[in-house]
Short mmCIF file of C-alpha atoms and ligand atoms in Angstrom, two decimals:
data_model
loop_
_atom_site.label_atom_id
_atom_site.label_comp_id
_atom_site.label_asym_id
_atom_site.label_seq_id
_atom_site.Cartn_x
_atom_site.Cartn_y
_atom_site.Cartn_z
CA MET A 1 4.54 -21.29 6.76
CA LEU A 2 7.42 -19.29 8.14
CA LEU A 3 10.42 -21.43 8.73
CA LYS A 4 11.27 -21.99 12.51
CA GLY A 5 14.42 -20.56 13.56
CA HIS A 6 14.75 -18.51 10.36
CA PRO A 7 17.91 -16.28 10.64
CA ALA A 8 15.55 -13.05 11.00
CA CYS A 9 14.88 -14.52 14.41
CA ARG A 10 17.73 -16.27 15.47
CA ASN A 11 20.13 -13.19 14.63
CA VAL A 12 18.40 -10.68 16.57
CA LEU A 13 21.03 -10.74 19.13
CA SER A 14 23.92 -10.53 17.11
CA ARG A 15 22.16 -7.47 15.41
CA LEU A 16 21.25 -6.01 18.51
CA LEU A 17 24.87 -6.44 19.85
CA GLY A 18 25.96 -5.20 16.54
CA TRP A 19 29.70 -6.19 16.50
CA PRO A 20 31.11 -4.02 13.53
CA GLY A 21 34.19 -5.40 12.19
CA PHE A 22 34.02 -9.09 13.23
CA GLY A 23 33.23 -11.80 11.13
CA MET A 24 34.33 -15.44 11.02
CA SER A 25 34.39 -17.73 8.21
CA CYS A 26 32.40 -21.10 8.61
CA SER A 27 33.96 -22.59 5.29
CA GLY A 28 36.95 -23.82 4.51
CA THR A 29 39.15 -25.71 7.05
CA GLY A 30 36.60 -24.34 9.80
CA ARG A 31 39.33 -21.95 11.12
CA GLY A 32 37.57 -18.39 11.38
CA SER A 33 39.19 -15.26 9.94
CA TYR A 34 38.46 -12.49 12.03
CA GLY A 35 38.31 -8.87 11.70
CA TRP A 36 39.31 -6.86 8.73
CA GLN A 37 40.98 -9.89 6.69
CA ARG A 38 39.83 -10.72 3.51
CA PRO A 39 37.36 -13.67 3.56
CA ARG A 40 38.88 -17.06 2.48
CA ARG A 41 37.52 -18.15 -0.58
CA GLY A 42 35.90 -21.83 -1.38
CA ILE A 43 36.48 -24.30 -3.84
CA HIS A 44 34.00 -22.71 -5.93
CA THR A 45 35.86 -19.72 -6.47
CA SER A 46 37.21 -19.16 -10.00
CA CYS A 47 40.48 -17.47 -8.74
CA PRO A 48 41.16 -18.57 -5.60
CA ARG A 49 43.97 -16.09 -4.65
CA SER A 50 42.63 -13.16 -6.37
CA THR A 51 41.59 -10.22 -3.82
CA MET A 52 39.74 -8.46 -6.75
CA MET A 53 36.59 -8.96 -8.76
CA PRO A 54 34.96 -8.10 -11.96
CA SER A 55 31.99 -5.71 -11.30
CA TRP A 56 30.02 -2.90 -13.02
CA VAL A 57 30.21 0.31 -11.04
CA ILE A 58 29.33 3.93 -11.04
CA ASP A 59 31.95 6.76 -9.98
CA HIS A 60 29.56 9.43 -10.03
CA TYR A 61 25.72 9.93 -10.62
CA GLY A 62 24.80 10.57 -14.41
CA ASN A 63 23.34 8.94 -17.53
CA ASN A 64 24.36 5.59 -18.97
CA ASP A 65 27.91 6.84 -19.61
CA VAL A 66 28.63 6.53 -15.96
CA LEU A 67 28.62 2.86 -16.04
CA ARG A 68 32.07 1.46 -15.87
CA PHE A 69 33.10 -2.29 -16.15
CA THR A 70 36.16 -3.05 -13.67
CA GLU A 71 38.14 -6.01 -12.78
CA THR A 72 39.45 -4.59 -9.78
CA MET A 73 36.59 -4.29 -7.34
CA PRO A 74 37.94 -5.30 -3.91
CA LEU A 75 36.35 -8.74 -2.75
CA PRO A 76 33.69 -7.92 -0.35
CA ILE A 77 34.28 -8.88 3.17
CA ILE A 78 32.03 -10.13 5.84
CA HIS A 79 31.68 -7.46 8.46
CA TYR A 80 29.00 -8.28 10.70
CA PRO A 81 28.50 -12.08 11.97
CA ASN A 82 24.87 -12.20 10.54
CA GLU A 83 26.55 -11.80 6.90
CA VAL A 84 26.94 -14.36 3.89
CA ILE A 85 29.06 -13.66 0.78
CA ILE A 86 27.03 -14.89 -2.31
CA LYS A 87 28.59 -15.90 -5.76
CA VAL A 88 26.35 -13.86 -8.21
CA HIS A 89 25.16 -15.98 -11.08
CA ALA A 90 22.55 -13.78 -12.38
CA ALA A 91 21.15 -10.44 -11.37
CA GLY A 92 18.01 -8.65 -12.21
CA LEU A 93 17.67 -5.14 -12.86
CA ASN A 94 14.72 -2.90 -12.01
CA PRO A 95 13.58 0.89 -12.30
CA ILE A 96 15.32 1.59 -9.03
CA ASP A 97 18.52 0.69 -10.82
CA ILE A 98 18.17 3.18 -13.44
CA SER A 99 17.27 5.77 -10.74
CA MET A 100 20.02 5.03 -8.42
CA ARG A 101 22.37 5.56 -11.53
CA SER A 102 21.03 9.00 -11.85
CA GLY A 103 21.18 10.07 -8.27
CA TYR A 104 17.53 8.80 -6.99
CA GLY A 105 17.46 8.48 -3.12
CA ALA A 106 20.95 9.53 -2.74
CA SER A 107 20.34 11.53 0.37
CA ALA A 108 18.38 9.13 2.11
CA LEU A 109 20.33 6.11 1.07
CA ASP A 110 23.73 8.10 2.12
CA MET A 111 22.27 7.80 6.01
CA LYS A 112 22.08 4.25 5.85
CA ARG A 113 25.13 3.04 3.99
CA ASP A 114 27.63 1.02 5.97
CA PRO A 115 29.70 3.74 7.50
CA ILE A 116 32.87 1.28 7.54
CA ARG A 117 32.78 1.18 3.68
CA ILE A 118 31.97 5.04 3.28
CA LYS A 119 34.99 5.92 5.75
CA THR A 120 37.15 3.55 3.63
CA ALA A 121 36.31 4.54 0.45
CA GLY A 122 35.86 8.05 1.50
CA SER A 123 32.41 8.40 -0.31
CA GLU A 124 29.64 5.99 -1.74
CA PHE A 125 31.52 5.45 -4.69
CA PRO A 126 32.51 3.26 -6.53
CA MET A 127 28.61 1.96 -6.01
CA THR A 128 27.94 -1.34 -7.37
CA LEU A 129 24.03 -1.26 -8.83
CA GLY A 130 21.52 -4.33 -9.21
CA ARG A 131 19.39 -5.46 -6.39
CA ASP A 132 18.28 -8.79 -7.64
CA VAL A 133 20.80 -11.90 -6.94
CA SER A 134 20.61 -15.62 -7.58
CA GLY A 135 23.73 -17.36 -6.56
CA VAL A 136 25.21 -19.69 -4.26
CA VAL A 137 26.56 -19.20 -0.86
CA MET A 138 30.58 -19.03 -0.47
CA GLU A 139 31.57 -17.77 3.15
CA CYS A 140 29.02 -17.37 6.32
CA GLY A 141 29.58 -15.10 9.25
CA LEU A 142 30.06 -16.56 12.63
CA SER A 143 26.39 -16.36 13.47
CA VAL A 144 24.89 -18.06 10.13
CA LYS A 145 23.46 -21.26 10.94
CA TYR A 146 20.44 -21.37 8.65
CA PHE A 147 22.91 -21.16 5.35
CA ARG A 148 25.97 -23.11 4.45
CA PRO A 149 28.69 -22.54 1.94
CA GLY A 150 27.37 -24.07 -1.54
CA ASP A 151 23.60 -23.19 -0.76
CA GLU A 152 21.75 -22.11 -3.77
CA VAL A 153 19.84 -18.89 -2.88
CA TRP A 154 18.23 -15.83 -4.04
CA ALA A 155 17.75 -12.41 -2.49
CA ALA A 156 16.82 -8.83 -3.28
CA ILE A 157 19.83 -6.44 -1.39
CA SER A 158 18.66 -3.34 0.34
CA PRO A 159 19.37 -0.41 -1.99
CA TRP A 160 21.73 1.33 0.51
CA LYS A 161 24.33 -1.69 0.16
CA GLN A 162 26.78 -2.67 -2.59
CA GLY A 163 24.70 -4.30 -5.47
CA THR A 164 24.58 -7.56 -7.43
CA LEU A 165 25.97 -6.43 -10.54
CA ALA A 166 29.27 -7.94 -9.40
CA GLU A 167 31.14 -11.67 -8.94
CA PHE A 168 30.17 -11.35 -5.30
CA VAL A 169 27.79 -9.71 -2.97
CA VAL A 170 27.51 -9.18 0.87
CA ALA A 171 23.88 -9.94 2.07
CA SER A 172 22.79 -10.43 5.88
CA VAL A 173 21.03 -13.54 6.28
CA ASN A 174 17.56 -11.99 6.90
CA GLU A 175 17.78 -10.81 3.13
CA VAL A 176 18.51 -14.08 1.66
CA SER A 177 16.13 -17.28 0.98
CA ARG A 178 16.85 -20.39 -0.58
CA LYS A 179 16.51 -20.31 -4.33
CA PRO A 180 13.39 -22.13 -5.38
CA ARG A 181 14.34 -25.86 -6.65
CA ASN A 182 12.56 -25.45 -10.03
CA LEU A 183 14.18 -22.05 -10.96
CA SER A 184 17.33 -21.67 -12.97
CA HIS A 185 19.56 -18.96 -11.38
CA ILE A 186 18.57 -16.60 -14.72
CA GLN A 187 14.98 -17.28 -13.72
CA ALA A 188 15.28 -16.80 -9.97
CA ALA A 189 16.95 -13.47 -10.25
CA SER A 190 14.00 -12.13 -12.02
CA MET A 191 11.72 -12.30 -8.99
CA PRO A 192 12.90 -11.08 -5.61
CA TYR A 193 12.79 -7.46 -6.08
CA VAL A 194 9.48 -7.21 -7.81
CA GLY A 195 8.16 -10.22 -5.75
CA LEU A 196 8.91 -8.52 -2.39
CA THR A 197 7.13 -5.24 -3.50
CA ALA A 198 4.08 -6.67 -4.39
CA TRP A 199 4.13 -8.85 -1.19
CA SER A 200 4.70 -5.68 0.94
CA ALA A 201 1.70 -3.61 -0.99
CA LEU A 202 -0.68 -6.57 -1.24
CA LYS A 203 0.06 -8.42 2.12
CA ASP A 204 1.99 -6.39 4.48
CA VAL A 205 0.19 -3.12 3.72
CA GLY A 206 -2.82 -4.01 2.21
CA GLY A 207 -3.78 -6.91 4.36
CA LEU A 208 -4.52 -9.64 1.59
CA ASN A 209 -3.50 -13.22 1.70
CA GLN A 210 -4.52 -16.66 0.71
CA ASP A 211 -7.41 -16.57 3.50
CA ASN A 212 -9.34 -13.49 2.40
CA CYS A 213 -9.03 -12.91 -1.42
CA SER A 214 -11.63 -15.29 -2.72
CA ASN A 215 -14.18 -12.70 -2.74
CA LYS A 216 -11.93 -9.55 -3.59
CA ARG A 217 -11.91 -7.78 -7.04
CA VAL A 218 -8.63 -6.09 -7.37
CA LEU A 219 -7.28 -3.68 -10.30
CA ILE A 220 -3.54 -3.68 -11.43
CA ILE A 221 -2.69 -0.45 -13.02
CA GLY A 222 0.80 -1.22 -14.75
CA ALA A 223 0.26 -5.11 -15.16
CA SER A 224 2.73 -5.79 -17.83
CA GLY A 225 5.84 -4.65 -16.22
CA GLY A 226 7.82 -6.58 -13.20
CA VAL A 227 5.61 -5.81 -10.45
CA GLY A 228 2.52 -6.28 -12.16
CA THR A 229 3.30 -9.47 -13.64
CA PHE A 230 4.14 -10.89 -10.34
CA ALA A 231 1.38 -9.19 -8.71
CA ILE A 232 -1.38 -10.83 -11.27
CA GLN A 233 -0.14 -14.26 -10.29
CA LEU A 234 -0.01 -13.80 -6.60
CA LEU A 235 -3.28 -12.43 -6.33
CA LYS A 236 -4.41 -15.17 -8.72
CA ALA A 237 -2.72 -18.15 -6.28
CA TRP A 238 -4.68 -16.46 -3.18
CA GLY A 239 -8.05 -16.39 -5.19
CA ALA A 240 -8.88 -12.76 -6.04
CA HIS A 241 -10.58 -11.98 -9.25
CA VAL A 242 -7.88 -9.58 -11.11
CA THR A 243 -8.46 -6.84 -13.78
CA ALA A 244 -5.07 -5.65 -15.46
CA ILE A 245 -4.60 -2.40 -16.97
CA CYS A 246 -1.98 -2.62 -19.42
CA SER A 247 -1.23 -1.89 -23.54
CA GLN A 248 -3.09 -3.90 -26.01
CA ASP A 249 0.21 -5.99 -26.99
CA ALA A 250 0.54 -7.19 -23.80
CA SER A 251 -2.95 -8.20 -23.22
CA ALA A 252 -2.16 -11.88 -24.18
CA LEU A 253 0.80 -12.16 -21.44
CA VAL A 254 -1.37 -10.79 -18.63
CA GLU A 255 -4.32 -13.26 -19.66
CA ARG A 256 -1.77 -16.36 -19.76
CA LEU A 257 -0.45 -15.02 -16.03
CA GLY A 258 -4.20 -15.44 -15.16
CA ALA A 259 -5.84 -11.93 -15.22
CA ASP A 260 -9.85 -12.14 -15.55
CA ALA A 261 -10.11 -8.98 -17.37
CA VAL A 262 -7.89 -6.85 -19.33
CA ILE A 263 -8.16 -3.27 -20.15
CA ASP A 264 -6.13 -1.28 -22.89
CA TYR A 265 -4.86 2.02 -21.32
CA LYS A 266 -4.24 3.35 -24.71
CA SER A 267 -7.60 2.68 -26.38
CA GLY A 268 -8.94 5.95 -25.55
CA SER A 269 -12.05 4.30 -23.61
CA MET A 270 -10.16 3.06 -20.58
CA LYS A 271 -12.12 5.04 -18.02
CA GLU A 272 -15.49 4.40 -19.29
CA GLN A 273 -14.80 0.73 -19.98
CA LEU A 274 -13.46 0.56 -16.18
CA GLN A 275 -16.81 2.79 -14.97
CA LYS A 276 -19.01 0.04 -16.27
CA LEU A 277 -17.42 -2.88 -14.30
CA PRO A 278 -18.55 -3.36 -10.99
CA LYS A 279 -16.60 -1.68 -8.01
CA PHE A 280 -13.27 -2.89 -7.00
CA ASP A 281 -12.18 -3.70 -3.50
CA PHE A 282 -8.42 -3.00 -4.01
CA ILE A 283 -6.31 -1.14 -6.49
CA LEU A 284 -2.56 -1.44 -6.81
CA ASP A 285 -1.00 1.14 -8.97
CA SER A 286 2.46 1.11 -10.10
CA ILE A 287 2.00 4.13 -12.45
CA GLY A 288 0.89 7.01 -10.36
CA GLY A 289 0.73 10.27 -11.38
CA SER A 290 -2.41 11.28 -13.05
CA THR A 291 -4.25 7.70 -12.02
CA GLU A 292 -4.55 8.95 -8.63
CA GLY A 293 -6.84 11.58 -9.71
CA TRP A 294 -9.17 8.69 -11.09
CA ALA A 295 -8.57 5.56 -9.84
CA PRO A 296 -9.65 5.55 -6.37
CA GLY A 297 -13.18 6.49 -7.85
CA LEU A 298 -13.38 2.83 -9.06
CA LEU A 299 -13.27 1.55 -5.28
CA ASN A 300 -16.01 0.33 -3.31
CA LYS A 301 -16.45 3.06 -0.75
CA TRP A 302 -17.08 2.75 2.86
CA SER A 303 -16.22 -1.05 2.75
CA GLY A 304 -12.71 -0.95 3.39
CA ALA A 305 -11.68 -0.61 -0.16
CA LYS A 306 -7.96 0.10 -0.33
CA TYR A 307 -5.99 2.23 -2.92
CA ILE A 308 -2.31 1.48 -2.61
CA THR A 309 0.45 3.30 -4.82
CA LEU A 310 3.91 2.30 -5.25
CA VAL A 311 4.67 5.83 -6.89
CA THR A 312 5.50 7.95 -4.00
CA PRO A 313 7.80 11.15 -3.58
CA PHE A 314 9.09 9.93 -0.26
CA LEU A 315 12.73 9.82 -1.52
CA VAL A 316 12.54 12.71 -3.96
CA ASN A 317 11.31 15.12 -1.14
CA ILE A 318 14.39 13.91 0.79
CA ASP A 319 16.71 14.40 -1.92
CA ARG A 320 15.42 17.91 -2.71
CA LEU A 321 14.54 19.05 1.04
CA GLY A 322 16.96 17.25 3.09
CA VAL A 323 15.98 14.62 5.86
CA ALA A 324 14.35 16.95 8.30
CA ASP A 325 12.31 18.88 5.91
CA GLY A 326 11.63 15.99 3.40
CA MET A 327 10.35 13.78 6.07
CA ILE A 328 7.95 16.88 7.24
CA ARG A 329 6.80 17.40 3.47
CA ASN A 330 6.22 13.54 3.30
CA ALA A 331 4.13 13.59 6.48
CA MET A 332 2.23 16.19 5.22
CA THR A 333 1.70 14.88 1.60
CA PHE A 334 0.74 11.52 2.86
CA GLY A 335 -1.42 12.77 5.66
CA ALA A 336 -3.34 15.25 3.58
CA LYS A 337 -3.93 12.33 0.87
CA SER A 338 -4.98 9.68 3.29
CA LEU A 339 -7.52 12.18 5.20
CA LYS A 340 -8.96 13.29 1.64
CA TYR A 341 -9.47 9.71 0.62
CA LEU A 342 -10.69 8.93 3.80
CA CYS A 343 -13.32 11.25 3.73
CA THR A 344 -14.68 9.75 0.55
CA GLY A 345 -14.68 6.19 2.23
CA ILE A 346 -11.36 5.01 0.68
CA HIS A 347 -8.09 3.79 2.40
CA TYR A 348 -5.27 5.37 0.64
CA HIS A 349 -1.60 3.80 1.29
CA TRP A 350 1.95 3.92 0.19
CA ALA A 351 4.08 0.70 -0.10
CA PHE A 352 7.54 0.10 -0.71
CA PHE A 353 9.93 -2.75 -1.41
CA SER A 354 11.33 -4.31 1.70
CA SER A 355 14.21 -6.73 1.97
CA ASN A 356 12.73 -9.74 3.46
CA GLY A 357 14.42 -13.10 3.46
CA PRO A 358 11.37 -14.88 5.47
CA SER A 359 8.85 -13.35 2.85
CA LEU A 360 10.91 -14.72 0.31
CA ASP A 361 10.70 -18.41 1.61
CA GLU A 362 6.74 -17.97 1.39
CA ILE A 363 7.06 -16.60 -2.27
CA ALA A 364 9.58 -19.89 -2.86
CA GLU A 365 6.81 -21.98 -1.47
CA LEU A 366 4.42 -20.65 -3.99
CA VAL A 367 7.06 -21.00 -6.97
CA ASP A 368 8.10 -24.52 -5.91
CA ALA A 369 4.16 -25.07 -6.12
CA GLU A 370 4.28 -23.34 -9.84
CA LYS A 371 1.59 -20.85 -8.87
CA ILE A 372 4.07 -18.12 -9.87
CA LYS A 373 6.39 -18.50 -12.73
CA PRO A 374 9.29 -16.10 -13.68
CA VAL A 375 8.60 -13.95 -16.70
CA ILE A 376 11.81 -12.74 -18.19
CA ASP A 377 11.68 -9.97 -20.99
CA GLN A 378 15.19 -10.42 -21.92
CA VAL A 379 18.36 -11.67 -20.85
CA PHE A 380 21.85 -9.85 -21.46
CA PRO A 381 25.39 -11.10 -20.87
CA PHE A 382 27.64 -9.63 -17.98
CA SER A 383 29.51 -7.51 -20.79
CA ASP A 384 26.52 -5.91 -22.11
CA VAL A 385 25.16 -4.34 -18.64
CA PRO A 386 24.85 -0.81 -20.48
CA ASN A 387 22.64 -2.22 -23.22
CA ALA A 388 20.34 -3.64 -20.33
CA PHE A 389 20.19 -0.21 -18.53
CA GLU A 390 19.20 1.05 -22.11
CA LYS A 391 16.61 -1.41 -22.55
CA MET A 392 15.01 -0.88 -19.11
CA GLU A 393 15.33 2.93 -19.75
CA ARG A 394 13.26 2.74 -23.03
CA GLY A 395 10.37 1.39 -20.75
CA HIS A 396 7.59 -1.17 -22.08
CA ALA A 397 8.65 -4.04 -20.14
CA ARG A 398 6.88 -7.06 -20.36
CA GLY A 399 8.49 -8.99 -17.40
CA LYS A 400 12.03 -8.59 -16.24
CA THR A 401 15.41 -8.10 -17.73
CA VAL A 402 18.28 -10.19 -16.18
CA ILE A 403 21.89 -10.23 -16.56
CA ASN A 404 23.75 -13.36 -16.82
CA VAL A 405 26.79 -12.99 -14.62
CA PHE A 406 28.05 -16.39 -14.06
CA ASN A 407 25.59 -18.89 -15.11
CA LYS A 408 26.34 -22.28 -16.25
CA LYS A 409 22.84 -23.88 -16.09
N1 LIG C 1 7.87 2.05 -4.16
C1 LIG C 1 8.52 1.13 -4.12
O1 LIG C 1 9.33 0.57 -3.19
C2 LIG C 1 8.59 0.51 -5.57
C3 LIG C 1 9.13 -0.82 -5.80
C4 LIG C 1 9.05 -1.34 -7.29
C5 LIG C 1 8.78 -0.56 -8.08
N2 LIG C 1 8.44 0.89 -7.82
C6 LIG C 1 7.74 1.38 -8.82
O2 LIG C 1 6.90 0.87 -9.52
C7 LIG C 1 6.90 1.08 -11.08
C8 LIG C 1 6.69 -0.35 -11.70
O3 LIG C 1 7.88 -1.14 -11.65
P1 LIG C 1 8.14 -2.30 -12.41
O4 LIG C 1 9.20 -2.85 -12.06
O5 LIG C 1 6.91 -3.33 -12.47
O6 LIG C 1 8.45 -1.50 -13.91
P2 LIG C 1 8.58 -2.10 -15.30
O7 LIG C 1 8.99 -3.47 -15.13
O8 LIG C 1 9.39 -1.00 -16.02
O9 LIG C 1 7.24 -1.90 -15.70
C9 LIG C 1 6.35 -0.69 -15.92
C10 LIG C 1 5.11 -1.15 -16.94
O10 LIG C 1 4.22 -0.43 -16.83
C11 LIG C 1 3.59 -0.57 -18.26
N3 LIG C 1 2.86 1.01 -18.23
C12 LIG C 1 3.54 2.25 -18.82
N4 LIG C 1 2.64 3.16 -18.50
C13 LIG C 1 1.34 2.58 -18.29
C14 LIG C 1 0.16 3.10 -18.17
N5 LIG C 1 -0.19 4.41 -18.24
N6 LIG C 1 -0.81 1.94 -17.68
C15 LIG C 1 -0.52 1.07 -17.60
N7 LIG C 1 0.58 0.30 -18.00
C16 LIG C 1 1.51 1.33 -18.08
C17 LIG C 1 4.63 -0.38 -18.87
O11 LIG C 1 4.47 -1.01 -20.38
P3 LIG C 1 4.02 -0.14 -21.66
O12 LIG C 1 4.84 1.33 -21.62
O13 LIG C 1 4.41 -0.77 -22.86
O14 LIG C 1 2.37 -0.17 -21.55
C18 LIG C 1 5.71 -1.37 -18.43
O15 LIG C 1 5.01 -2.83 -18.71
C19 LIG C 1 8.00 1.73 -11.25
O16 LIG C 1 7.64 3.10 -11.31
C20 LIG C 1 8.79 1.59 -9.97
O17 LIG C 1 9.56 2.64 -9.94
C21 LIG C 1 8.25 1.03 -6.43
#
């Protein structure tokens, strides 16, 4: 299923060589632009001579007031030969954008940020948030063979990089994938981050796939949000039996997406209802907190059943304790919990979003086959990003919030 010669494979050499500050255009006249020069912009560029672009940035961490619109963010530059510049047509928002705006993960992410950018700017600011993008490739680094300028692509950009709430964003090719043909940019921007998170949790960590799900009973806690609505569809595409936990007003939505059983967590009798059901083989928990206390008890013990949570203290521990102590605390917390659950016959795991073009290729196939559809809660214009953040922060998502950055379709 994976495309042969995907850039994730072909760019290994250039990543190992890691030539910083070396980039070469493959658009326009074909003459390369090396080193620190600004990339030449192709014919799709709205303002070819501009060296600035519109962007939403933050200059320090805080509440929604820190969001600032500027038309003078420098155009991004290709620093590495495996990078592409994407013109952003639409950008999806995720809870991590709200958290990062407030400083979540800053200590760990700072270590991963591009030292060239930090050195140039003097700090991680101005920082552009937004992880999801659907757009068009404008410029390719020297070693990029898989994409060409003009390709329609989608991606979820790693959180230590500049984000997608801007006219242009730089991504490495192993983060990028061709956009599903049957989706608009708005629809496509709603999926990569939540899709890759669900993929990582269910497939990479949980070991589920299209060949082993037909006899599996899966419980999704937090089924009505971005991750949940994607996970229901992925699991149904793989043939699993899905029980979804959500608010009563979201039950029609999750049933439409294929959930076989729906439990209202506000009904008061949720735990009794769940205990009456046959035991589960797998739980995906995107709510965390007190759910860890009772949900694992719903699993089939001593049968390889897995409890996978997306809500972990991983970055918070590093923020609070520093890298070394934070990692020790993470290892101790995870080790103690997994041992405790293992003694009761359950496998306990943490799962994380992972930016991954090849996985997005596989997701695109499922989307093209109409096995997974976008679930969009609300679309905001680019001028309205602060309201989109406020909406996200109020919670109660029913699918995804998307920003129309430059979308004509
Ligand atoms: N580990 C990682 O790398 C990773 C990656 C992605 C996401 N996450 C985390 O996973 C969580 C979900 O992400 P998301 O993008 O799906 O968020 P989201 O789109 O905001 O959705 C959250 C959903 O959960 C529902 N909900 C709230 N309390 C609930 C409860 N007790 N039981 C069942 N449903 C409940 C909300 O609706 P109602 O309040 O109306 O019920 C909402 O529909 C977030 O905490 C996020 O930070 C982690």
